[in-house]
PDB file of C-alpha atoms in Angstrom:
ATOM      1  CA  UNK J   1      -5.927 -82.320  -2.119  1.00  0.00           C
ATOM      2  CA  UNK J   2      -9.137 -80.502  -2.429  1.00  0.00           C
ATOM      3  CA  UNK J   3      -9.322 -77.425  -0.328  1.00  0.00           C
ATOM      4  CA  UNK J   4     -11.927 -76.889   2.792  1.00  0.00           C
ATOM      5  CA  UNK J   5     -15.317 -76.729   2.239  1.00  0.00           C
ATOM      6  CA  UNK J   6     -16.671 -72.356   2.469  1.00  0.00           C
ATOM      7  CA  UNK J   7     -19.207 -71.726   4.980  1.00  0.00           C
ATOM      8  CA  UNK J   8     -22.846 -72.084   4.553  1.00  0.00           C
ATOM      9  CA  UNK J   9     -24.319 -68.521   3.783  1.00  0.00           C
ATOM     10  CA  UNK J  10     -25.254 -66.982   6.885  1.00  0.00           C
ATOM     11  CA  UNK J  11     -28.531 -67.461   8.801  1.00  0.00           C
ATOM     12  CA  UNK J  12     -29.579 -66.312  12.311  1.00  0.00           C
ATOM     13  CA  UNK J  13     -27.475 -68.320  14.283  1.00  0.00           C
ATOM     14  CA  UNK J  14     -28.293 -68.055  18.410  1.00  0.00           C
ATOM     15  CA  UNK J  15     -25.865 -66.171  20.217  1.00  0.00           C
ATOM     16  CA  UNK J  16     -25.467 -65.261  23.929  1.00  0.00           C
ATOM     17  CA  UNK J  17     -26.781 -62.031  23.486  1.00  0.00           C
ATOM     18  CA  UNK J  18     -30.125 -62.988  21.505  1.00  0.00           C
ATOM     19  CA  UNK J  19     -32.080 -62.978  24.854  1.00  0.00           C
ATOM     20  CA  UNK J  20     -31.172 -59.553  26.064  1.00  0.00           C
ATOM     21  CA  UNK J  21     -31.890 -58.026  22.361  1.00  0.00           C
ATOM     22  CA  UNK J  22     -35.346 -59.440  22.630  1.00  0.00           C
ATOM     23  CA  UNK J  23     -35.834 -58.137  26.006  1.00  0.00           C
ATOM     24  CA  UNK J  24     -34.960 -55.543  25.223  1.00  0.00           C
ATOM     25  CA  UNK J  25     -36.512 -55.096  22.156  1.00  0.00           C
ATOM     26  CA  UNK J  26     -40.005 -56.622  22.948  1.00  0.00           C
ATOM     27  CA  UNK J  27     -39.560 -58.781  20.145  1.00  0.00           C
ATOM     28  CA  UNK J  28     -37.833 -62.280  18.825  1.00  0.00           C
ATOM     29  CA  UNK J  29     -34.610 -61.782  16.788  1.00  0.00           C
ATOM     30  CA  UNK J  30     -36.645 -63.605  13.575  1.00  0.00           C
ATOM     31  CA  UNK J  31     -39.103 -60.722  13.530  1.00  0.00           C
ATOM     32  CA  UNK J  32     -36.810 -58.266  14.548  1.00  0.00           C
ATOM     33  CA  UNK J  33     -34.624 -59.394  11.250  1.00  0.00           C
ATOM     34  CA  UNK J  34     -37.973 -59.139   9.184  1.00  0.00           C
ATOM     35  CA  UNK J  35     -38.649 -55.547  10.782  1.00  0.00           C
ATOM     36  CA  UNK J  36     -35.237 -54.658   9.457  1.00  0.00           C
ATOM     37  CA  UNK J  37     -35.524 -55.563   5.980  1.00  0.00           C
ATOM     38  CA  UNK J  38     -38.645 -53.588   5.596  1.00  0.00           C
ATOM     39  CA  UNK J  39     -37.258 -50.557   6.897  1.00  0.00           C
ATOM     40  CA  UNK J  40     -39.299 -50.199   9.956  1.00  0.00           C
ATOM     41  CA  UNK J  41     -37.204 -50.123  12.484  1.00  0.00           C
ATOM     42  CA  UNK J  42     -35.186 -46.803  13.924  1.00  0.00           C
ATOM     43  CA  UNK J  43     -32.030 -45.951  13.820  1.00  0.00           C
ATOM     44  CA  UNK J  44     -30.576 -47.413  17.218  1.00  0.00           C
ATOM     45  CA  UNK J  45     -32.837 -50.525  16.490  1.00  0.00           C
ATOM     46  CA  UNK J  46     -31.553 -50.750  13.032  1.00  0.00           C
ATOM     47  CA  UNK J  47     -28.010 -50.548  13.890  1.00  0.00           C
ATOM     48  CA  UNK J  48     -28.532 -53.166  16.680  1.00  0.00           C
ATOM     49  CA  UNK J  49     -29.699 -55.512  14.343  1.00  0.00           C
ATOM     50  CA  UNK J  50     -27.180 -54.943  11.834  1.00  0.00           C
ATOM     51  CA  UNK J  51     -24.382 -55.505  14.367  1.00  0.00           C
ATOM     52  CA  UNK J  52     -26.332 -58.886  15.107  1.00  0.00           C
ATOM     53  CA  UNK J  53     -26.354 -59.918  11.661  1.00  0.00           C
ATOM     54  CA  UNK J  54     -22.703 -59.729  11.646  1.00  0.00           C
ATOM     55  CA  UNK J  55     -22.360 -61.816  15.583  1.00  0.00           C
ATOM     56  CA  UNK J  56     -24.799 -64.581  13.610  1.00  0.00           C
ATOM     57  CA  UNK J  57     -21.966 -64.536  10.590  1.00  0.00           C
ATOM     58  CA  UNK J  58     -18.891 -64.699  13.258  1.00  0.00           C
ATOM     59  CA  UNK J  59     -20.882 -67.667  15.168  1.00  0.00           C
ATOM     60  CA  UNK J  60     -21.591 -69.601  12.112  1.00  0.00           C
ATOM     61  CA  UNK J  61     -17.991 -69.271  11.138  1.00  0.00           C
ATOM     62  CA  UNK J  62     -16.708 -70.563  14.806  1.00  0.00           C
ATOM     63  CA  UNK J  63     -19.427 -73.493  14.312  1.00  0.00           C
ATOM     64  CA  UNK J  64     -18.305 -74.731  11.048  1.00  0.00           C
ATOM     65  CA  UNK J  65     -14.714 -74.553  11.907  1.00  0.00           C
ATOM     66  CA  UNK J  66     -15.144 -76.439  14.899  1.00  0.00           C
ATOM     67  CA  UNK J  67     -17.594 -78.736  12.684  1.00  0.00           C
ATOM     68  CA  UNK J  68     -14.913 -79.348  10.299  1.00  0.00           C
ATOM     69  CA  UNK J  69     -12.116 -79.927  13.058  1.00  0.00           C
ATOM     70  CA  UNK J  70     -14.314 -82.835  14.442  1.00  0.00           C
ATOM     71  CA  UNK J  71     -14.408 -84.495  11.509  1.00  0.00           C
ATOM     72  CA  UNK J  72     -11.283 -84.258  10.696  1.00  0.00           C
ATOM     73  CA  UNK J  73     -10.540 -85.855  14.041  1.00  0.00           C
ATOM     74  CA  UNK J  74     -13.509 -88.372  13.551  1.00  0.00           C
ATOM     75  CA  UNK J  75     -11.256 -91.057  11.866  1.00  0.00           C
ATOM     76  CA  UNK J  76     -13.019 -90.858   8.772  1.00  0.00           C
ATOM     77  CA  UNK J  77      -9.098 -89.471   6.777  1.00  0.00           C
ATOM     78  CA  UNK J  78      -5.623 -91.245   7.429  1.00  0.00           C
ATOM     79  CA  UNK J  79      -3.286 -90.118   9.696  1.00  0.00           C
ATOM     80  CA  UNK J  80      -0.705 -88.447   7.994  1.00  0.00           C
ATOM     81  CA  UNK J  81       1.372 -85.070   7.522  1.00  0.00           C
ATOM     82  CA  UNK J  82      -1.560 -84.097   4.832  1.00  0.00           C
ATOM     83  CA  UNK J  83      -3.971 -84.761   7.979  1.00  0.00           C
ATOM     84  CA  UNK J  84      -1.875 -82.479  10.307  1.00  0.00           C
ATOM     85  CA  UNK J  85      -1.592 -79.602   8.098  1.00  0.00           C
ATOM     86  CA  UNK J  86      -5.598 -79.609   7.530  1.00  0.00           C
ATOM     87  CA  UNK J  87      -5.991 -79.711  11.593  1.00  0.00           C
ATOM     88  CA  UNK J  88      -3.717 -77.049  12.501  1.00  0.00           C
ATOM     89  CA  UNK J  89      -4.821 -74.916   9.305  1.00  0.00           C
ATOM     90  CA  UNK J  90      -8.348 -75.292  10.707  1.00  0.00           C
ATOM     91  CA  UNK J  91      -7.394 -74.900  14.217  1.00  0.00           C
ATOM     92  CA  UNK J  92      -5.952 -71.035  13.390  1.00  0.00           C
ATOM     93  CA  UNK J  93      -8.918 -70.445  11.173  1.00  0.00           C
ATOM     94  CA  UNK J  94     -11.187 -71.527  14.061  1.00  0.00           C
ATOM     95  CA  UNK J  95      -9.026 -69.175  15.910  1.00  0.00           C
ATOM     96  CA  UNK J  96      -9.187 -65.948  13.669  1.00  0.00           C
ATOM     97  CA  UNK J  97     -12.955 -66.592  13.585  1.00  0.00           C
ATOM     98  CA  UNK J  98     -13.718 -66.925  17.282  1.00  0.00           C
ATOM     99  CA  UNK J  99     -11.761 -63.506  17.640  1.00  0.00           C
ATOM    100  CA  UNK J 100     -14.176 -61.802  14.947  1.00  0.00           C
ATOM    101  CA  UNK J 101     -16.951 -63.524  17.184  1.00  0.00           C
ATOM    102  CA  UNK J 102     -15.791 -61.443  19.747  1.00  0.00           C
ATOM    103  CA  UNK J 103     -15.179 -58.610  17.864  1.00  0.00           C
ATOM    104  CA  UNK J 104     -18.638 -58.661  16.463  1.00  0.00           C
ATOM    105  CA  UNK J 105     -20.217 -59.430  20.058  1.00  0.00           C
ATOM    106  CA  UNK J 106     -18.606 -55.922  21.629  1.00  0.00           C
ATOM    107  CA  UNK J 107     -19.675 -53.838  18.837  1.00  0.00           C
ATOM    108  CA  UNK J 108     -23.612 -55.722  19.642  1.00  0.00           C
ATOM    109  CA  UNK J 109     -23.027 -54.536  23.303  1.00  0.00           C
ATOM    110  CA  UNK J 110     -22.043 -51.218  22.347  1.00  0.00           C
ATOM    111  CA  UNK J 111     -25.531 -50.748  20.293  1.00  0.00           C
ATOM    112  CA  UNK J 112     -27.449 -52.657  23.287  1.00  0.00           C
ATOM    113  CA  UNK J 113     -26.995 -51.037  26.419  1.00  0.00           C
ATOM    114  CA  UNK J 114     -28.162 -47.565  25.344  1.00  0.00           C
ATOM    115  CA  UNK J 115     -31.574 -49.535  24.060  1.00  0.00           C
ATOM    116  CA  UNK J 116     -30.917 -51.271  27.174  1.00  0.00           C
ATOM    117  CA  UNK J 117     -31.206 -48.183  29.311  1.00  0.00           C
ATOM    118  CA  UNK J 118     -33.719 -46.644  27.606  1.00  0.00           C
ATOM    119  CA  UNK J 119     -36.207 -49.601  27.992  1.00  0.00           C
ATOM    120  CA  UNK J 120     -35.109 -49.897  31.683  1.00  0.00           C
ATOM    121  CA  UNK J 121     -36.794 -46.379  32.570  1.00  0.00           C
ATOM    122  CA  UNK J 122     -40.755 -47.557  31.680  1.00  0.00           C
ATOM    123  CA  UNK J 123     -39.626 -51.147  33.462  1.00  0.00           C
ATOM    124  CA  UNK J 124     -42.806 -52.117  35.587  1.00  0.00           C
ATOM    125  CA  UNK J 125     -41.353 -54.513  37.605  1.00  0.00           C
ATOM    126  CA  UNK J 126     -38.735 -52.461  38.915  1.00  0.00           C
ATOM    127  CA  UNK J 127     -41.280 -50.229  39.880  1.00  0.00           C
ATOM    128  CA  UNK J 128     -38.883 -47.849  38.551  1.00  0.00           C
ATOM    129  CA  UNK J 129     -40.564 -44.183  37.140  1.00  0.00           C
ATOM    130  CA  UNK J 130     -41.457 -43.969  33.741  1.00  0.00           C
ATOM    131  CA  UNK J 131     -39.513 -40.922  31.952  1.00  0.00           C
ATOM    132  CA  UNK J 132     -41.172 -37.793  31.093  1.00  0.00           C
ATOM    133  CA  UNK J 133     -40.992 -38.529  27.288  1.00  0.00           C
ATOM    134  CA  UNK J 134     -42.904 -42.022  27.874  1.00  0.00           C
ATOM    135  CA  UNK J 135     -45.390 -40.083  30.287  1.00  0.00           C
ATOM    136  CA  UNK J 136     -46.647 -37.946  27.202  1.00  0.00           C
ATOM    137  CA  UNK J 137     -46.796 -40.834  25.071  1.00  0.00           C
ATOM    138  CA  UNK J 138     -49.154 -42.903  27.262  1.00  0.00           C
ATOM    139  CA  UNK J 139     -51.022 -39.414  27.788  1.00  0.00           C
ATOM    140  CA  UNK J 140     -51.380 -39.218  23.855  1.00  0.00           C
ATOM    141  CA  UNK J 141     -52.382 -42.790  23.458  1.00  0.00           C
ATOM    142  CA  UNK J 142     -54.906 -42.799  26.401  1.00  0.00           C
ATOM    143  CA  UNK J 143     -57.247 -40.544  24.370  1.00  0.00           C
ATOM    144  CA  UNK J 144     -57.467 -43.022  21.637  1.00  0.00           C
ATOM    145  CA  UNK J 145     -54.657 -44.306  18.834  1.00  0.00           C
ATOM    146  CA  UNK J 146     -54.065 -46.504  15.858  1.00  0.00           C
ATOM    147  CA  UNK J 147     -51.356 -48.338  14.293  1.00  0.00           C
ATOM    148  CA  UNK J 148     -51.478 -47.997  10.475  1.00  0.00           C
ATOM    149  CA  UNK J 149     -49.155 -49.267   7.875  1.00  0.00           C
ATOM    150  CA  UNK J 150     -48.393 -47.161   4.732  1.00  0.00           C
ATOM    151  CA  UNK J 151     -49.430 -48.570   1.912  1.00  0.00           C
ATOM    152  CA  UNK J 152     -46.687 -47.548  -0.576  1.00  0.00           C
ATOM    153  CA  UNK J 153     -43.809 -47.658   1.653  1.00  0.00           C
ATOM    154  CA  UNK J 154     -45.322 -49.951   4.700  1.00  0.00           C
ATOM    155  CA  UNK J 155     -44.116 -47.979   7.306  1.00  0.00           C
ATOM    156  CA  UNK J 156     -45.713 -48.312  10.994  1.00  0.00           C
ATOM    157  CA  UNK J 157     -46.609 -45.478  12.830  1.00  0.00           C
ATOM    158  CA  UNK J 158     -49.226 -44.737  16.061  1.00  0.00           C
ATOM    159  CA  UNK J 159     -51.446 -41.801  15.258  1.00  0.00           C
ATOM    160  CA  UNK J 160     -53.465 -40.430  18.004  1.00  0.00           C
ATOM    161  CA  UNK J 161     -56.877 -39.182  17.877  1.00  0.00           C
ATOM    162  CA  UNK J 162     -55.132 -35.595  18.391  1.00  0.00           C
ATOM    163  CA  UNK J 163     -53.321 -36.201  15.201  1.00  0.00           C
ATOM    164  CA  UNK J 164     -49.981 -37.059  16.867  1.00  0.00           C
ATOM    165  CA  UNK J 165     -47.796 -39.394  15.178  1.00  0.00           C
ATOM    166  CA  UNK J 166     -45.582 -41.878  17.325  1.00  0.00           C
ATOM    167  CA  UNK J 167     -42.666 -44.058  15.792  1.00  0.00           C
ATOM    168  CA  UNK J 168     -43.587 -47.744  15.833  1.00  0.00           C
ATOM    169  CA  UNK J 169     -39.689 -48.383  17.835  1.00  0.00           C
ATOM    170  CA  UNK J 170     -41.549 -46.259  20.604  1.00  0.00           C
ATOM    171  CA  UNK J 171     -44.935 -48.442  21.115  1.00  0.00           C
ATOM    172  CA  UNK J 172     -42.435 -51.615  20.355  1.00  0.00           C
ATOM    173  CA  UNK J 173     -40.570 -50.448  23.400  1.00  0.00           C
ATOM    174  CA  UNK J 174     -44.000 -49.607  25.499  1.00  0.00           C
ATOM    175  CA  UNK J 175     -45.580 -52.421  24.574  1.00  0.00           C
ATOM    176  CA  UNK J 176     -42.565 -54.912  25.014  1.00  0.00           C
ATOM    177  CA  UNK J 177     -42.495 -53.334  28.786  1.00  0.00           C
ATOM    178  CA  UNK J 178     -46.207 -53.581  29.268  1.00  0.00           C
ATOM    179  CA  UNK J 179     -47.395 -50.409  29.456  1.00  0.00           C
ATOM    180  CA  UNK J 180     -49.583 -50.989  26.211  1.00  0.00           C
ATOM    181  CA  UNK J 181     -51.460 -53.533  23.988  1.00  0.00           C
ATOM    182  CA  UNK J 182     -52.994 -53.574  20.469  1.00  0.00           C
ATOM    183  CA  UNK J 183     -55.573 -55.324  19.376  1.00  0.00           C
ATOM    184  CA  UNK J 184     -53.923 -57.370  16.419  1.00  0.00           C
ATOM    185  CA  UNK J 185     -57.617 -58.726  14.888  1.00  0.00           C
ATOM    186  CA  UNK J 186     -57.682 -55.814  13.217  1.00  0.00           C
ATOM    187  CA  UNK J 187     -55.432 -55.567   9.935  1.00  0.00           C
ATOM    188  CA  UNK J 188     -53.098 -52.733  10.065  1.00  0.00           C
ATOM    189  CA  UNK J 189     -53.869 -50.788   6.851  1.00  0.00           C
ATOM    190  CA  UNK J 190     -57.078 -50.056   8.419  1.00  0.00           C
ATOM    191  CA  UNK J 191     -55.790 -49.633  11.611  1.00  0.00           C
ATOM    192  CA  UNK J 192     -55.068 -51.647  14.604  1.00  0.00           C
ATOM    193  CA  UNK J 193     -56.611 -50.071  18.004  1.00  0.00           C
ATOM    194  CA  UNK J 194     -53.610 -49.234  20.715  1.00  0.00           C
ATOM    195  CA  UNK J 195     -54.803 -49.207  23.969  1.00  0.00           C
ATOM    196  CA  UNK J 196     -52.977 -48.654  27.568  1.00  0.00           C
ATOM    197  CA  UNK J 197     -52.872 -52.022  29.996  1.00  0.00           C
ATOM    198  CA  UNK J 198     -53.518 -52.274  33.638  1.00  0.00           C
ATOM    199  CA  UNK J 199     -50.068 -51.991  34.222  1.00  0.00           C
ATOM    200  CA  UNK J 200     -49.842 -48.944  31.898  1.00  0.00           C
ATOM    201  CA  UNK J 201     -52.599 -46.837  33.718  1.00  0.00           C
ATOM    202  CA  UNK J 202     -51.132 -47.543  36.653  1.00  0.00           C
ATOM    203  CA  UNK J 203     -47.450 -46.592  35.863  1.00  0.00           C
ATOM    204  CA  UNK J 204     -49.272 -43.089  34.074  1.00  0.00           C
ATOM    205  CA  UNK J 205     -51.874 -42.490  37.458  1.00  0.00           C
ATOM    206  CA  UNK J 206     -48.180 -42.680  39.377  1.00  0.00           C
ATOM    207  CA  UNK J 207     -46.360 -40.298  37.308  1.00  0.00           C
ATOM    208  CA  UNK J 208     -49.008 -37.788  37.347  1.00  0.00           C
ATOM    209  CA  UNK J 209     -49.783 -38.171  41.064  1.00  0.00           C
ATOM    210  CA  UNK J 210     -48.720 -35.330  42.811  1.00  0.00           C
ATOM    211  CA  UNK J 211     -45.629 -35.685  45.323  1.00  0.00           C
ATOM    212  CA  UNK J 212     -46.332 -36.551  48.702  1.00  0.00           C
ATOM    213  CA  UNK J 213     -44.588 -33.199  51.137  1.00  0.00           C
ATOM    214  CA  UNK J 214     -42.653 -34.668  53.341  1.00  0.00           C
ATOM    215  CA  UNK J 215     -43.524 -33.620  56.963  1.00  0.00           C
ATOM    216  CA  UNK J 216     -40.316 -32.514  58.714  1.00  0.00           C
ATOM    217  CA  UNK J 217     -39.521 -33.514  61.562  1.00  0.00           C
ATOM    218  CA  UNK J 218     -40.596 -31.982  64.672  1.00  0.00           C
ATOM    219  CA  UNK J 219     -37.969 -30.861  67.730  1.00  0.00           C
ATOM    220  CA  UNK J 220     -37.981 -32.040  70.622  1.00  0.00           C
ATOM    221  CA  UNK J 221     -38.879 -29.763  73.264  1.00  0.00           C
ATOM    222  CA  UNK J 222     -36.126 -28.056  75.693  1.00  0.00           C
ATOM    223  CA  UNK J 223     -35.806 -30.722  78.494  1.00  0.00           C
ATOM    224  CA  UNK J 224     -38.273 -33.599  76.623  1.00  0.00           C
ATOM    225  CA  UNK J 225     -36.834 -37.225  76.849  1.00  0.00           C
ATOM    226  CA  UNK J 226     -35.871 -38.820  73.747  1.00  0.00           C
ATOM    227  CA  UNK J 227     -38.286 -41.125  72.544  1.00  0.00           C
ATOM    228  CA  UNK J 228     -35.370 -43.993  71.585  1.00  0.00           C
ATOM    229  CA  UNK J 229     -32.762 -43.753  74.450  1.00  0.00           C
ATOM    230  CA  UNK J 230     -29.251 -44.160  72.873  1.00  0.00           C
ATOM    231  CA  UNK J 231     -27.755 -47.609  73.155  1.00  0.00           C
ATOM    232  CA  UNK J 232     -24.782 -47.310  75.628  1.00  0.00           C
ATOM    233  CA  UNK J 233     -21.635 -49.013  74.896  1.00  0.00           C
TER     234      UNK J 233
END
């Protein structure tokens, strides 16, 4: 009897998770999977994407063993003991695969949430404050940046017309929350312009704005009637 057919070599299959890495991310898993072969992604992002890699492996695993068990159940073979040993061999190897699925989609998590969290604190429609880190950044950028590309190594990087240099994972994150913008008809070996949006200003004008005092409250004068008499039960 010939034996089972290997899987396909593995391709970005779609997972549950895909959406929250590319909302994360600011980006679609296809281009964050390109990103990652050319080395310009950071470490956190890097790992994230290498823990997908191995998810899209697990899933395409669970699909072809599940692929395989319906046509083994299609009536296209006899059914005979030969029949039943391929069903329940494919069954348990459907079985081993959905549990490195799983396997594979904790470790995912694991890298996420921290990316996750970090993205969450320049989130404009939260209203949430943007952290002190991303406050310089938009600062820097706000006088004037670029996004270049090496030419020998093709590495992406921000530099601002003060000279400061800013990781391309950091306007990835910025821009995927909509704090900033480039303007792509420009090539980026000559430099594409980076710019703050509306929504950017805004969340920078907040952070800098100073704190309102808060006015405390004033006494009540010996013998003054409350303003709001208390309910009586």
């Amino acid at each position: 009897m010939p034996s089972d057919p290997a899987p396909a070599s593995a391709r970005r299959a779609v997972s549950s998770l895909d959406h929250r890495i590319e909302a994360a991310a600011g980006h679609d898993i296809d281009t964050l999977w390109a990103q990652r072969d050319r080395g310009l992604l950071d470490e956190p992002h890097a790992r994230l994407i290498d823990q997908h890699r191995e998810l899209a492996q697990a899933e395409s695993g669970v699909t072809f063993h599940r692929t395989l068990l319906h046509r083994l159940s299609s009536g296209e073979f006899p059914v005979d003991s030969a029949l039943f040993e391929r069903i329940n061999r494919t069954v348990n190897q459907m079985e081993e695969a959905a549990a490195l699925r799983d396997a594979a989609a904790r470790e995912v998590i694991a890298h996420l949430e921290p990316i996750e969290a970090a993205a969450g604190t320049v989130s404009v429609a939260t209203g949430r404050p943007i952290s002190a880190a991303d406050q310089a950044v938009l600062l820097a950028i706000a006088g004037g940046a670029k996004l270049y590309e090496h030419l020998l190594t093709h590495r992406l990087s921000v530099t601002t017309a003060s000279g400061t240099r800013i990781p391309y994972a950091e306007l990835q994150r910025l821009e995927g929350a909509g704090l900033l913008s480039r303007d792509t008809s420009h090539p980026v070996h000559a430099g594409q312009p980076v710019a703050l949006t509306a929504a950017g200003r805004a969340a920078l004008a907040a952070a800098l704005r100073p704190a309102r005092t808060q006015v405390p409250n004033t006494a009540a004068r010996p013998g003054a009637w409350p303003s709001t008499p208390a309910h009586r039960r």
